[in-house]
Tab-separated table of C-alpha atoms and ligand atoms in Angstrom:
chain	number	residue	atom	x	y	z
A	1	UNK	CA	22.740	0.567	-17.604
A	2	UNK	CA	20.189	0.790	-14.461
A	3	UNK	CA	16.858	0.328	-15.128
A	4	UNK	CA	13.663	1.199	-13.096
A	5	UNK	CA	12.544	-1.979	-13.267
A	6	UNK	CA	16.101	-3.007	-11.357
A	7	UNK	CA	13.854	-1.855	-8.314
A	8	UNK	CA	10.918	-4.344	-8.539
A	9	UNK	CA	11.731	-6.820	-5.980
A	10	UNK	CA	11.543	-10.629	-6.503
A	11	UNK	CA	9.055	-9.856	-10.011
A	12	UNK	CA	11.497	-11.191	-12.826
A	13	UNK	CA	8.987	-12.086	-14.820
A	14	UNK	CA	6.237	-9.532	-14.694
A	15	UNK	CA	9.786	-7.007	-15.441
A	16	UNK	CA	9.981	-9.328	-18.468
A	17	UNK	CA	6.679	-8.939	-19.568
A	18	UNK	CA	6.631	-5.222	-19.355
A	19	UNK	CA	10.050	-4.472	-20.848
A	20	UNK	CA	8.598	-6.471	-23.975
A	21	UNK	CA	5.876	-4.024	-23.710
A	22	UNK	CA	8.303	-1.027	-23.595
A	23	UNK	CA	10.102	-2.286	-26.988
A	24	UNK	CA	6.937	-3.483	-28.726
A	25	UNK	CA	5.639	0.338	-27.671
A	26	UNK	CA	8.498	1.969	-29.918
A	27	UNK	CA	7.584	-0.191	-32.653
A	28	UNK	CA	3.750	-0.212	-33.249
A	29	UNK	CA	0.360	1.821	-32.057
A	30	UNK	CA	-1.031	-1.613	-30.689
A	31	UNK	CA	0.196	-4.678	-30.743
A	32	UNK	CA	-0.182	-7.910	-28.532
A	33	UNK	CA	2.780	-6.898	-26.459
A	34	UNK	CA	1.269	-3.220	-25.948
A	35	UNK	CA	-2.327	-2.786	-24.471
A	36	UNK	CA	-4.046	0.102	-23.682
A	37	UNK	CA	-5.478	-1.101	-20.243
A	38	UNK	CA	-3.343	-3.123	-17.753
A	39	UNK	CA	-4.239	-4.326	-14.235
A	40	UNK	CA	-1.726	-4.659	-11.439
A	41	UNK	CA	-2.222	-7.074	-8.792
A	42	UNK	CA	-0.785	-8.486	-5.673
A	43	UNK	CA	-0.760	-8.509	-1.929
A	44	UNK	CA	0.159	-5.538	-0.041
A	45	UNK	CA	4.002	-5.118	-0.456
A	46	UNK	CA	4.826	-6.714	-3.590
A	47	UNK	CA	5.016	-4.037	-5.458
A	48	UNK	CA	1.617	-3.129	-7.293
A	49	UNK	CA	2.058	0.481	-7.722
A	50	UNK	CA	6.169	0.486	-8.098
A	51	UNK	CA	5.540	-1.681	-11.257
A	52	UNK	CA	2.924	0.249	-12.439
A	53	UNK	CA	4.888	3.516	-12.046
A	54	UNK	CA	8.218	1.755	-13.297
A	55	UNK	CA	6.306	1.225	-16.451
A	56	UNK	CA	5.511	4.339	-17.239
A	57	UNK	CA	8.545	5.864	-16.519
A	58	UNK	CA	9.738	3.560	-19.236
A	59	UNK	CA	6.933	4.121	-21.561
A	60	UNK	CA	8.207	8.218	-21.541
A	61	UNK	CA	11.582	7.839	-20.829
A	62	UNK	CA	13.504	7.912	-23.959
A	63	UNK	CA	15.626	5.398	-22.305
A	64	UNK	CA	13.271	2.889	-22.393
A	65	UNK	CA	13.378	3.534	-18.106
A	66	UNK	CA	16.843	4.690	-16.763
A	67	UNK	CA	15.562	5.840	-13.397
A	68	UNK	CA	17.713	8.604	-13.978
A	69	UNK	CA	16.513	11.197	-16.539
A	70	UNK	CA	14.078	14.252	-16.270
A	71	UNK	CA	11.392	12.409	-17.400
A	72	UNK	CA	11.941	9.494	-15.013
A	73	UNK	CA	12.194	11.557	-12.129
A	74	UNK	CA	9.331	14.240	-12.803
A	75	UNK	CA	7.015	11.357	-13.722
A	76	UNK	CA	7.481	9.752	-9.946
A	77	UNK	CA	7.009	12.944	-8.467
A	78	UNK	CA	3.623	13.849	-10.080
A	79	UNK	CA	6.014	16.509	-12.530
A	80	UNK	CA	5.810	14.802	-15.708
A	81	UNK	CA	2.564	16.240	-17.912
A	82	UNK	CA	2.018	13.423	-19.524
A	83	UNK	CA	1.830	10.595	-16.760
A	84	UNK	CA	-1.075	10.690	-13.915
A	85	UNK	CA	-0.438	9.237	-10.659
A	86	UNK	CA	-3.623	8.534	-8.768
A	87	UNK	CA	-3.034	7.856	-5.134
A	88	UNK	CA	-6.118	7.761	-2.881
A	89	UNK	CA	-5.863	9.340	0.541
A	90	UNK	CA	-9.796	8.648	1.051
A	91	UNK	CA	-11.751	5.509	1.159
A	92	UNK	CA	-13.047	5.201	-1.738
A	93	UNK	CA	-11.951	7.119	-5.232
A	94	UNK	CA	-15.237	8.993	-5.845
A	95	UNK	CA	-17.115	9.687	-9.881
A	96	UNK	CA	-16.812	13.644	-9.839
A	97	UNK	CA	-12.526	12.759	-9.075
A	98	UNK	CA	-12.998	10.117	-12.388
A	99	UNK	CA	-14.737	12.618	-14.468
A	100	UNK	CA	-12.055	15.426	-13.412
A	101	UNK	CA	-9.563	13.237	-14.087
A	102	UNK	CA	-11.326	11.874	-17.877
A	103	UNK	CA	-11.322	15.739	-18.824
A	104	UNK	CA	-7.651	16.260	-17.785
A	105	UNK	CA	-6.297	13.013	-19.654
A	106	UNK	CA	-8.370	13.651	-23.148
A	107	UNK	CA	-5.438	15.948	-24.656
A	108	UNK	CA	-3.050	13.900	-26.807
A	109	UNK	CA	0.290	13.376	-25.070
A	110	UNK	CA	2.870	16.866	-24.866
A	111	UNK	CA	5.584	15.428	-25.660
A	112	UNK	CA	4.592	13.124	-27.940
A	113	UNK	CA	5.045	9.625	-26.656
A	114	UNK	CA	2.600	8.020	-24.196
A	115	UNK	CA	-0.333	9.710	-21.802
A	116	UNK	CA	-0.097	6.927	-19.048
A	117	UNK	CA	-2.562	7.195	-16.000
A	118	UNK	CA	-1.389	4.995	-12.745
A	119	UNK	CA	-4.593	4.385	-10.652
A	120	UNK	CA	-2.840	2.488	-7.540
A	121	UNK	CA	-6.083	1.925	-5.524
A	122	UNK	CA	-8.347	0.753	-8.016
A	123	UNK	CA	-10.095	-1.191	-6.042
A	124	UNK	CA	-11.424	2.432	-3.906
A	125	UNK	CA	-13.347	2.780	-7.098
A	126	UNK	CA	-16.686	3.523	-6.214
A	127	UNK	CA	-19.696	2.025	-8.436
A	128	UNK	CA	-20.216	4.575	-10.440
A	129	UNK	CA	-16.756	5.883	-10.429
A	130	UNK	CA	-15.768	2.629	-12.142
A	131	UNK	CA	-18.225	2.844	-14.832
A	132	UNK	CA	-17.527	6.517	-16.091
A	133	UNK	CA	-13.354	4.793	-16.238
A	134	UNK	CA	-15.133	1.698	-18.046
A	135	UNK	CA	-16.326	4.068	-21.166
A	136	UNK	CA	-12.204	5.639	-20.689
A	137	UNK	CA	-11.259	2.583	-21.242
A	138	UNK	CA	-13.070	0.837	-23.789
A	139	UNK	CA	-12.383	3.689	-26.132
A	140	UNK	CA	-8.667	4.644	-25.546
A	141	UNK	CA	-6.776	7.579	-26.771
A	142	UNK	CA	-4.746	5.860	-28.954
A	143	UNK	CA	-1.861	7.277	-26.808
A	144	UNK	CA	-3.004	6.536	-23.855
A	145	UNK	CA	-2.302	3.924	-21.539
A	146	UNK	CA	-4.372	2.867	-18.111
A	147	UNK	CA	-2.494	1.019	-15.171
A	148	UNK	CA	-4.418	0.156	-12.455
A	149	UNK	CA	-3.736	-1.035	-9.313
A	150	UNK	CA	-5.133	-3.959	-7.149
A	151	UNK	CA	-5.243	-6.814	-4.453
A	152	UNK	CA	-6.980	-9.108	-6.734
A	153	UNK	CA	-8.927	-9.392	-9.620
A	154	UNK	CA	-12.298	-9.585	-7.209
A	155	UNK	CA	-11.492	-5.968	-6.107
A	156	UNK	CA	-12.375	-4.505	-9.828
A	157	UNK	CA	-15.624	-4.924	-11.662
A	158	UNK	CA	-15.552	-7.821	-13.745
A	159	UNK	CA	-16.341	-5.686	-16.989
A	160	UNK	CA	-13.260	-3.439	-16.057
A	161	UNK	CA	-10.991	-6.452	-15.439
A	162	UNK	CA	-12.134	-8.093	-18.511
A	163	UNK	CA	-10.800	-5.472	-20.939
A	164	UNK	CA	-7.113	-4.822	-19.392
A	165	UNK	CA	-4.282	-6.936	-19.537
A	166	UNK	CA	-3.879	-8.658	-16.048
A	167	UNK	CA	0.015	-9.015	-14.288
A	168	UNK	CA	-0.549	-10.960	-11.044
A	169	UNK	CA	2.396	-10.020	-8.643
A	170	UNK	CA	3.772	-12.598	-6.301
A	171	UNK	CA	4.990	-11.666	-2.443
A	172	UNK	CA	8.736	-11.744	-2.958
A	173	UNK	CA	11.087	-14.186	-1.324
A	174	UNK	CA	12.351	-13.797	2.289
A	175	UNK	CA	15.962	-13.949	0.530
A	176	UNK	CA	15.059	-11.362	-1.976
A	177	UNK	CA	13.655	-8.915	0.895
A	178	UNK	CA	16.859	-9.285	3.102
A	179	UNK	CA	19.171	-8.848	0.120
A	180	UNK	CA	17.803	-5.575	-0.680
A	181	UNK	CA	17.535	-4.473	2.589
A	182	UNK	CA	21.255	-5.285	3.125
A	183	UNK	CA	22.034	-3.699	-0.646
A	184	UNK	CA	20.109	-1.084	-1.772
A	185	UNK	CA	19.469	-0.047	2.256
A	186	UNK	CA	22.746	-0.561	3.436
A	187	UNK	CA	21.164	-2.099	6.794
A	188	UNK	CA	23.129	-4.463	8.750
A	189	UNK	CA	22.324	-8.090	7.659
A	190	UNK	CA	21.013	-9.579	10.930
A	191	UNK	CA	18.644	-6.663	11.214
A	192	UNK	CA	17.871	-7.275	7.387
A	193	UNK	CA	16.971	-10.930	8.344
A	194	UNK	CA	15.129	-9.937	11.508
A	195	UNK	CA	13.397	-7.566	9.164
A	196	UNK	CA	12.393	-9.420	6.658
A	197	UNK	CA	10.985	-12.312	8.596
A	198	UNK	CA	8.690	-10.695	10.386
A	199	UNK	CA	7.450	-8.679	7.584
A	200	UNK	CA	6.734	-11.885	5.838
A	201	UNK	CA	8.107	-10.666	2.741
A	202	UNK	CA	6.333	-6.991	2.412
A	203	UNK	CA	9.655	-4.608	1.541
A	204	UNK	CA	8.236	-1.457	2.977
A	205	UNK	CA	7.042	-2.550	6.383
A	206	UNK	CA	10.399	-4.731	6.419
A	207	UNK	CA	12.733	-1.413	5.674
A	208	UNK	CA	10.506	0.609	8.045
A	209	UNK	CA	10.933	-1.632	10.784
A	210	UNK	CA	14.479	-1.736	10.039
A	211	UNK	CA	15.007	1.412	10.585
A	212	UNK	CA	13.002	2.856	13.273
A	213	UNK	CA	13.578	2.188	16.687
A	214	UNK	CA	9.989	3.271	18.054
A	215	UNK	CA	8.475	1.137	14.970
A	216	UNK	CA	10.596	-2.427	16.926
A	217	UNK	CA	9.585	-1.047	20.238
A	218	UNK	CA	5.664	-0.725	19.415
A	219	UNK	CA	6.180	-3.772	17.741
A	220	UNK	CA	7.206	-5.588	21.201
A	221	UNK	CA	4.571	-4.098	23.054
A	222	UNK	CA	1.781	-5.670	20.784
A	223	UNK	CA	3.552	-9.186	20.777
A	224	UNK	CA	3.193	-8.896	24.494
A	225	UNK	CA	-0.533	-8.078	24.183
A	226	UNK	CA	-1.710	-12.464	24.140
A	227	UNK	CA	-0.196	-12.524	27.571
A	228	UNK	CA	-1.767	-9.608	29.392
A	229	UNK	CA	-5.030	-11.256	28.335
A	230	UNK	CA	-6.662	-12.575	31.725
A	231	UNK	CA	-9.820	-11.096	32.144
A	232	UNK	CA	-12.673	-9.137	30.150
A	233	UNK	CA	-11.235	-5.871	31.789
A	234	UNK	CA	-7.827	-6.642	30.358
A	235	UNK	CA	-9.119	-7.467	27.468
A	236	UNK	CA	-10.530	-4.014	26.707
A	237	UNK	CA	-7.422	-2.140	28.508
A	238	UNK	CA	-5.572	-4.513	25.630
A	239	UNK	CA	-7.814	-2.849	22.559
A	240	UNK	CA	-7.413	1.065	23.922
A	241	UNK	CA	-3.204	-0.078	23.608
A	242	UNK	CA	-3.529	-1.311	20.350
A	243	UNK	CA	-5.667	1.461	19.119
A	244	UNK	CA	-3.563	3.913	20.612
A	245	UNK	CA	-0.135	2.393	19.733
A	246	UNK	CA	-1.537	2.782	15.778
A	247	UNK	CA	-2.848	6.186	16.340
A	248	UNK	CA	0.359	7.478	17.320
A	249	UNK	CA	2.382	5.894	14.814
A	250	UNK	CA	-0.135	7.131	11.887
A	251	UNK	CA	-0.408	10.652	13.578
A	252	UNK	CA	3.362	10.862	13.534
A	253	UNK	CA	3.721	9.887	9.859
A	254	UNK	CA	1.161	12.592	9.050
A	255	UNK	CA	2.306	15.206	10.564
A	256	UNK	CA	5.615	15.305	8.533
A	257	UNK	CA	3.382	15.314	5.508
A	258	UNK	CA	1.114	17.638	6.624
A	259	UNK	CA	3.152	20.335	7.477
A	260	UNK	CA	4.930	20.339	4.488
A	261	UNK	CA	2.388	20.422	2.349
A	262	UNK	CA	0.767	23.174	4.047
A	263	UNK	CA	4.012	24.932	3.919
A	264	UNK	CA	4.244	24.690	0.558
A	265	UNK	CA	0.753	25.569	-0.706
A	266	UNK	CA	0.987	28.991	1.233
A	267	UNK	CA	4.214	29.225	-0.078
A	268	UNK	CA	2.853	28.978	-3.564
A	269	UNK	CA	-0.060	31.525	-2.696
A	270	UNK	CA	2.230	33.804	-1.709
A	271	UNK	CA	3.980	34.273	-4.439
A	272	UNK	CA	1.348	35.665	-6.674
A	273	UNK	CA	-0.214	37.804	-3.787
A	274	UNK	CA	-0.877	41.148	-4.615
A	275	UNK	CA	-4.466	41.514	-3.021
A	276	UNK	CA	-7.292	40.439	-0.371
A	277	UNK	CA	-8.796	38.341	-2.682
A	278	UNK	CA	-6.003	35.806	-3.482
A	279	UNK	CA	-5.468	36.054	0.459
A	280	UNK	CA	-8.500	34.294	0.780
A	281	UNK	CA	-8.126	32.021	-1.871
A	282	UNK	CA	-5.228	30.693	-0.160
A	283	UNK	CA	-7.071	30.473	3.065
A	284	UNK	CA	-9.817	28.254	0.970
A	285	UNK	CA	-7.166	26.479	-0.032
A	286	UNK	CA	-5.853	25.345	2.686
A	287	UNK	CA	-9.084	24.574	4.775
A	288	UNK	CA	-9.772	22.086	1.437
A	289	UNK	CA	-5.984	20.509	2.216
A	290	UNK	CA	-6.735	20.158	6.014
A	291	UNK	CA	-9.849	18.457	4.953
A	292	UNK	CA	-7.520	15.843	2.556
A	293	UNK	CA	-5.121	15.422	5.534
A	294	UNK	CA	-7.925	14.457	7.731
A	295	UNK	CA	-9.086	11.740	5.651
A	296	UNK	CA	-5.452	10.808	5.308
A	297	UNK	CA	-4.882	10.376	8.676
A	298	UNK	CA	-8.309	8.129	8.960
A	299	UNK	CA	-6.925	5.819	6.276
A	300	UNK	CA	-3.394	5.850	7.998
A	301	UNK	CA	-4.749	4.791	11.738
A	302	UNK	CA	-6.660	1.753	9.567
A	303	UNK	CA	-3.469	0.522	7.740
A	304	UNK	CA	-1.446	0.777	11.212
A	305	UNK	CA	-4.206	-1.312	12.928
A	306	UNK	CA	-3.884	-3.741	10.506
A	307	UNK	CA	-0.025	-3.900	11.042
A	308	UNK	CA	-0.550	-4.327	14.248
A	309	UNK	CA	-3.202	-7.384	13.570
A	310	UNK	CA	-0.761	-8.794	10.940
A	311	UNK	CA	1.826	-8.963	13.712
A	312	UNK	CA	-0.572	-10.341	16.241
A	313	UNK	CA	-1.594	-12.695	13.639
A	314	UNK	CA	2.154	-14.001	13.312
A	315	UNK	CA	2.341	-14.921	16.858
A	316	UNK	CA	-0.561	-16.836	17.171
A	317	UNK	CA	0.504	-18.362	13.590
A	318	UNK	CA	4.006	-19.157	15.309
A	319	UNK	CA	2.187	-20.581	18.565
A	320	UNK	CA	-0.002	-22.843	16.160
A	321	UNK	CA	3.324	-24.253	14.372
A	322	UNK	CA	4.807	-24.913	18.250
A	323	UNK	CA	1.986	-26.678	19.537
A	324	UNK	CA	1.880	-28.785	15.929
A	325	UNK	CA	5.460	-29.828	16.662
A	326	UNK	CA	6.847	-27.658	13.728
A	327	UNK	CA	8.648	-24.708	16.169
A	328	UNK	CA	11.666	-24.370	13.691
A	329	UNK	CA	9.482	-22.488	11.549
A	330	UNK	CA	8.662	-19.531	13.678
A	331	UNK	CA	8.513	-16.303	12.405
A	332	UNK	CA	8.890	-14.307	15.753
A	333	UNK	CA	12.385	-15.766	16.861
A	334	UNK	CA	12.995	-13.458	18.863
A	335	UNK	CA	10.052	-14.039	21.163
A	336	UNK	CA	10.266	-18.026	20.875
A	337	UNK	CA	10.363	-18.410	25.012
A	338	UNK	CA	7.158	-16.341	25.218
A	339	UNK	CA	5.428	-18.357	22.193
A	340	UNK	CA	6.661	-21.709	23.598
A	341	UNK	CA	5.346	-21.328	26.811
A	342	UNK	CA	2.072	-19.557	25.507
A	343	UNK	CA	1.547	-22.786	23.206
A	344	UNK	CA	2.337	-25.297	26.306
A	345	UNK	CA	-0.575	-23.581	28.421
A	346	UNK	CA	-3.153	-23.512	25.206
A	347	UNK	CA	-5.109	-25.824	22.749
A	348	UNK	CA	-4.440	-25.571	18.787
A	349	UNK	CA	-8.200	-25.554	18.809
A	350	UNK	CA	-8.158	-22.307	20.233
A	351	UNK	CA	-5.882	-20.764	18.793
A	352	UNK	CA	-7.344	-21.283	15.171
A	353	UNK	CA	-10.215	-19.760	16.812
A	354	UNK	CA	-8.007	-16.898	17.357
A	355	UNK	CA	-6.291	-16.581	14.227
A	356	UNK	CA	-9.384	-16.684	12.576
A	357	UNK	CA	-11.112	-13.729	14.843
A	358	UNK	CA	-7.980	-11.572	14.223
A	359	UNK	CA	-8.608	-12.376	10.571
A	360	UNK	CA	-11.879	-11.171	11.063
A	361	UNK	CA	-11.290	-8.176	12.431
A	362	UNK	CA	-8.803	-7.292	9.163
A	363	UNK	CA	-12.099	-7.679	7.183
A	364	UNK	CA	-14.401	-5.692	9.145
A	365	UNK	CA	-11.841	-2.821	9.255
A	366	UNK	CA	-11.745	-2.499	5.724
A	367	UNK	CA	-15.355	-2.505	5.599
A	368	UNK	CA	-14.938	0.735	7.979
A	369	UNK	CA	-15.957	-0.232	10.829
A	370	UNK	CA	-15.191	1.409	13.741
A	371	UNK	CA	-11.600	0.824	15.006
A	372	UNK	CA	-12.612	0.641	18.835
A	373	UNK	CA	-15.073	-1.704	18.136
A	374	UNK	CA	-13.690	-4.070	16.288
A	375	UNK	CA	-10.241	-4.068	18.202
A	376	UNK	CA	-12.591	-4.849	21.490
A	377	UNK	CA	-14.433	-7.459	20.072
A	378	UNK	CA	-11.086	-8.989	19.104
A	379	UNK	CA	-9.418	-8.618	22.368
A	380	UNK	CA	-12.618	-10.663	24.281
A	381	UNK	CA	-12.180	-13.202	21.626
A	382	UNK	CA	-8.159	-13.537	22.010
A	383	UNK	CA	-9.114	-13.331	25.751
A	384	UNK	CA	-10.446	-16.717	25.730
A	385	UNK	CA	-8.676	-19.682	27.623
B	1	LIG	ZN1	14.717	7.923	-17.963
């Protein structure tokens, strides 16, 4: 019988752990096995927020999880009134959105079974937004369960951290990542490979590059960036490409969103119009959903910058492996004549200096800084002999 936890790539044991939690669940209110407060973590792509969302599927299911049922599926899709999925498109997850959220959750369970609430970007808590959750969670429903989401353990508040139950999640292998490329994806296995290598193991970026044409092609323009660096003017021609390559690639993901949504709450509006008044309501609506979208977009430019560092990062990773005499270990194989003969006409001094800058830059963008700026002050730094 499938299972949703069939889907959790290269996490064998955290699936363990939390099918143990599904049958202790059945069995008593609270038990070792069962907690009322869990915490996710794990680097981008291994899966925080699947496993958190494969367990409660299986917490509702009656099938202990097929994947399959009405409850499986509405409780993916935000259908399911018993299980909350919180997905940020902001910054930061804000108190009045906790306190909204405390008031929703406070009703025992509809169906009877579990209340689960997902929070996949825990770590956008705010302050005070994590302290009104702290009081949620110290003093469950004794239905409900809380499943938040994180890099690490530093991202949450100690005194949150300290009261759930904490799964670390590991980046899956490069073997696992290819294998379900070529499996579940049906994509062709050298593509798979290509796909996963580069990816260094993160499934989503791996199947998305897999698949999109423009996504390999954007790709190849930023590996080409190191070499174009020959002067300060270049340097800062480099950081408008980079900025502008990740705009377009967020905007485009966006849109598709956006204009469905859109569609669909003026659809819904429509439906109960019978005067001026709801006519405006919808209007108010949507102005509120543009408003979401915007900050969507914002958030989407930032993640594609950082793909584009984490890519940059691998080739000056790959150079450093070259010029330390270990070049059958590069990621990027199919730009090894570029990376050869950029590591023959550098130091490994500098380009430690460089992976560390580019590094750098990854931390000041999620400290929202301004994209322009920080991309520029990389590019003069990677523009150094
Ligand atoms: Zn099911």
């Amino acid at each position: 019988m499938s299972s949703v936890f069939d889907n959790l790539v290269g996490q064998e044991h955290i699936s363990e752990i939390l099918r143990g939690a599904v049958a202790a669940s059945r069995m008593a209110e609270e038990s070792q096995e069962m907690t009322h407060a869990w915490l996710f973590t794990g680097p981008p792509g291994s899966g925080r927020s699947l496993a958190a969302v494969a367990f409660a599927q299986s917490l509702i299911c009656p099938d202990n999880g097929c994947g399959t049922c009405n409850d499986c599926n509405s409780a993916k899709t935000h259908g399911h009134p018993d299980v909350e999925i919180i997905q940020t498109e902001g910054l930061s997850i804000k108190v009045e959105e906790v306190r909204e959220l405390l008031t929703r959750v406070a009703w025992a369970p509809s169906m009877g079974g579990w209340r689960v609430v997902v929070i996949e970007d825990a770590d956008r808590l705010t302050e005070s937004a994590a302290n009104a959750l702290l009081k949620a969670i110290e003093e469950p429903g004794t239905r409900t369960v809380w499943l938040l989401c994180a890099p690490t353990l530093h991202d949450v508040l100690p005194t949150i951290r300290s009261r759930c139950r904490q799964l670390q999640l590991h980046t899956p292998s490069l073997k696992a990542v290819t294998n379900v490329l070529i499996n579940r994806d049906k994509i062709a296995p050298s593509m798979a490979d290509f796909a996963a290598h580069v990816s260094q193991g993160h499934i989503g970026r791996a199947r998305y590059l897999a698949t999109n044409e423009s996504v390999r092609s954007n790709r190849k323009t930023i590996m080409q960036l190191p070499l174009q660096l020959g002067s300060l003017a270049s340097a800062f021609q480099a950081a408008q490409t980079l900025l502008d390559l990740a705009t377009t690639m967020a905007s485009a993901l966006s849109r598709e969103c956006d204009e469905k949504e859109v569609e669909k709450l003026q659809e819904a509006y429509r439906k109960g119009a019978t005067g001026r008044g709801i006519a405006t309501g919808g209007a108010k609506a949507v102005k509120e959903l543009e408003k979401e979208q915007r900050l969507r977009l914002t958030r989407m430019v930032r993640d594609s910058i950082d793909g584009a560092l984490l890519d940059l990062a691998t080739f000056y990773r790959d150079v450093m492996m070259v010029q330390s005499g270990n070049a059958d270990s590069i990621i990027n194989t199919d730009s090894r004549e570029i990376i050869e003969s950029y590591a023959l006409n550098s130091t490994s001094h500098s380009t430690i200096y460089k992976l560390n800058a580019i590094m750098e830059a990854r931390a000041n963008l999620s400290r929202n800084s301004a994209p322009l700026i920080i991309c520029e002050s990389l590019t003069c730094k990677l523009a150094k002999p």
